[in-house]
PDB file of C-alpha atoms in Angstrom:
ATOM      1  CA  UNK F 322      -4.255 -29.751 -26.700  1.00 71.00           C
ATOM      2  CA  UNK F 323      -6.753 -32.162 -25.401  1.00 77.00           C
ATOM      3  CA  UNK F 324      -9.697 -30.112 -26.163  1.00 70.00           C
ATOM      4  CA  UNK F 325      -8.460 -29.320 -29.682  1.00 73.00           C
ATOM      5  CA  UNK F 326      -8.199 -33.007 -30.283  1.00 78.00           C
ATOM      6  CA  UNK F 327     -11.618 -33.569 -28.875  1.00 78.00           C
ATOM      7  CA  UNK F 328     -13.647 -30.730 -30.071  1.00 72.00           C
ATOM      8  CA  UNK F 329     -11.657 -29.734 -33.352  1.00 76.00           C
ATOM      9  CA  UNK F 330     -11.346 -26.165 -34.284  1.00 75.00           C
ATOM     10  CA  UNK F 331     -14.841 -25.221 -33.285  1.00 75.00           C
ATOM     11  CA  UNK F 332     -15.797 -21.917 -32.034  1.00 79.00           C
ATOM     12  CA  UNK F 333     -16.439 -23.218 -28.649  1.00 76.00           C
ATOM     13  CA  UNK F 334     -12.828 -24.696 -28.551  1.00 76.00           C
ATOM     14  CA  UNK F 335     -11.530 -21.188 -29.684  1.00 79.00           C
ATOM     15  CA  UNK F 336     -13.410 -19.147 -27.195  1.00 84.00           C
ATOM     16  CA  UNK F 337     -12.776 -21.592 -24.206  1.00 81.00           C
ATOM     17  CA  UNK F 338      -9.152 -21.513 -24.938  1.00 82.00           C
ATOM     18  CA  UNK F 339      -9.016 -17.738 -25.183  1.00 85.00           C
ATOM     19  CA  UNK F 340     -10.639 -17.387 -21.793  1.00 90.00           C
ATOM     20  CA  UNK F 341      -8.215 -19.820 -20.232  1.00 88.00           C
ATOM     21  CA  UNK F 342      -5.093 -18.318 -21.916  1.00 89.00           C
ATOM     22  CA  UNK F 343      -6.062 -14.611 -20.782  1.00 92.00           C
ATOM     23  CA  UNK F 344      -6.786 -15.956 -17.306  1.00 93.00           C
ATOM     24  CA  UNK F 345      -3.377 -17.619 -16.870  1.00 91.00           C
ATOM     25  CA  UNK F 346      -1.763 -14.509 -18.274  1.00 92.00           C
ATOM     26  CA  UNK F 347      -3.641 -12.194 -15.872  1.00 95.00           C
ATOM     27  CA  UNK F 348      -2.806 -14.271 -12.779  1.00 92.00           C
ATOM     28  CA  UNK F 349       0.947 -14.631 -13.808  1.00 92.00           C
ATOM     29  CA  UNK F 350       1.074 -10.738 -14.192  1.00 95.00           C
ATOM     30  CA  UNK F 351      -0.776 -10.070 -11.037  1.00 95.00           C
ATOM     31  CA  UNK F 352       1.289 -12.519  -8.944  1.00 94.00           C
ATOM     32  CA  UNK F 353       4.532 -11.003 -10.468  1.00 94.00           C
ATOM     33  CA  UNK F 354       3.473  -7.502  -9.381  1.00 96.00           C
ATOM     34  CA  UNK F 355       2.609  -8.916  -5.883  1.00 95.00           C
ATOM     35  CA  UNK F 356       5.747 -10.380  -5.251  1.00 94.00           C
ATOM     36  CA  UNK F 357       7.846  -7.673  -7.142  1.00 95.00           C
ATOM     37  CA  UNK F 358       9.320 -10.230  -9.450  1.00 92.00           C
ATOM     38  CA  UNK F 359      11.889  -9.327 -12.205  1.00 91.00           C
ATOM     39  CA  UNK F 360       9.769 -11.420 -14.607  1.00 88.00           C
ATOM     40  CA  UNK F 361       6.689 -10.081 -16.114  1.00 91.00           C
ATOM     41  CA  UNK F 362       4.912 -13.395 -15.265  1.00 90.00           C
ATOM     42  CA  UNK F 363       5.511 -15.645 -12.251  1.00 92.00           C
ATOM     43  CA  UNK F 364       3.360 -18.392 -10.818  1.00 90.00           C
ATOM     44  CA  UNK F 365       3.663 -20.412  -7.573  1.00 88.00           C
ATOM     45  CA  UNK F 366       3.202 -24.108  -6.803  1.00 83.00           C
ATOM     46  CA  UNK F 367       2.752 -25.320  -3.333  1.00 87.00           C
ATOM     47  CA  UNK F 368       3.968 -21.801  -2.120  1.00 86.00           C
ATOM     48  CA  UNK F 369       7.113 -22.136  -4.184  1.00 83.00           C
ATOM     49  CA  UNK F 370       8.233 -20.307  -7.305  1.00 86.00           C
ATOM     50  CA  UNK F 371       9.718 -22.494  -9.973  1.00 86.00           C
ATOM     51  CA  UNK F 372      11.407 -21.360 -13.225  1.00 83.00           C
ATOM     52  CA  UNK F 373      11.620 -24.960 -14.842  1.00 81.00           C
ATOM     53  CA  UNK F 374       9.703 -27.122 -17.165  1.00 77.00           C
ATOM     54  CA  UNK F 375       7.839 -29.135 -14.934  1.00 73.00           C
ATOM     55  CA  UNK F 376       5.748 -26.677 -12.843  1.00 73.00           C
ATOM     56  CA  UNK F 377       7.594 -23.387 -13.569  1.00 86.00           C
ATOM     57  CA  UNK F 378       7.239 -20.464 -15.863  1.00 88.00           C
ATOM     58  CA  UNK F 379       9.224 -22.185 -18.668  1.00 89.00           C
ATOM     59  CA  UNK F 380       6.670 -24.965 -18.708  1.00 88.00           C
ATOM     60  CA  UNK F 381       3.754 -22.593 -18.618  1.00 89.00           C
ATOM     61  CA  UNK F 382       4.938 -20.513 -21.126  1.00 89.00           C
ATOM     62  CA  UNK F 383       5.695 -23.455 -23.414  1.00 89.00           C
ATOM     63  CA  UNK F 384       2.174 -24.595 -23.117  1.00 85.00           C
ATOM     64  CA  UNK F 385       0.696 -21.042 -23.737  1.00 85.00           C
ATOM     65  CA  UNK F 386       2.763 -20.614 -26.870  1.00 87.00           C
ATOM     66  CA  UNK F 387       1.868 -24.262 -28.118  1.00 82.00           C
ATOM     67  CA  UNK F 388      -1.889 -23.496 -28.009  1.00 76.00           C
ATOM     68  CA  UNK F 389      -1.673 -19.960 -29.245  1.00 66.00           C
TER      69      UNK F 389
END
């Protein structure tokens, strides 16, 4: 969202956001498979898994949906 504000809807912004978005999804899927999570996406923060809005899956998915 910061980049959108600073760069506008430029081609650079769109490409960069797409790459970051895809990397986050891939890492979440990979971690979910490694830990046999029931969730298709899972992340860890300081060696802990969180579901909530601050550092958890809910917050990450919320931000991904906001920039999509």
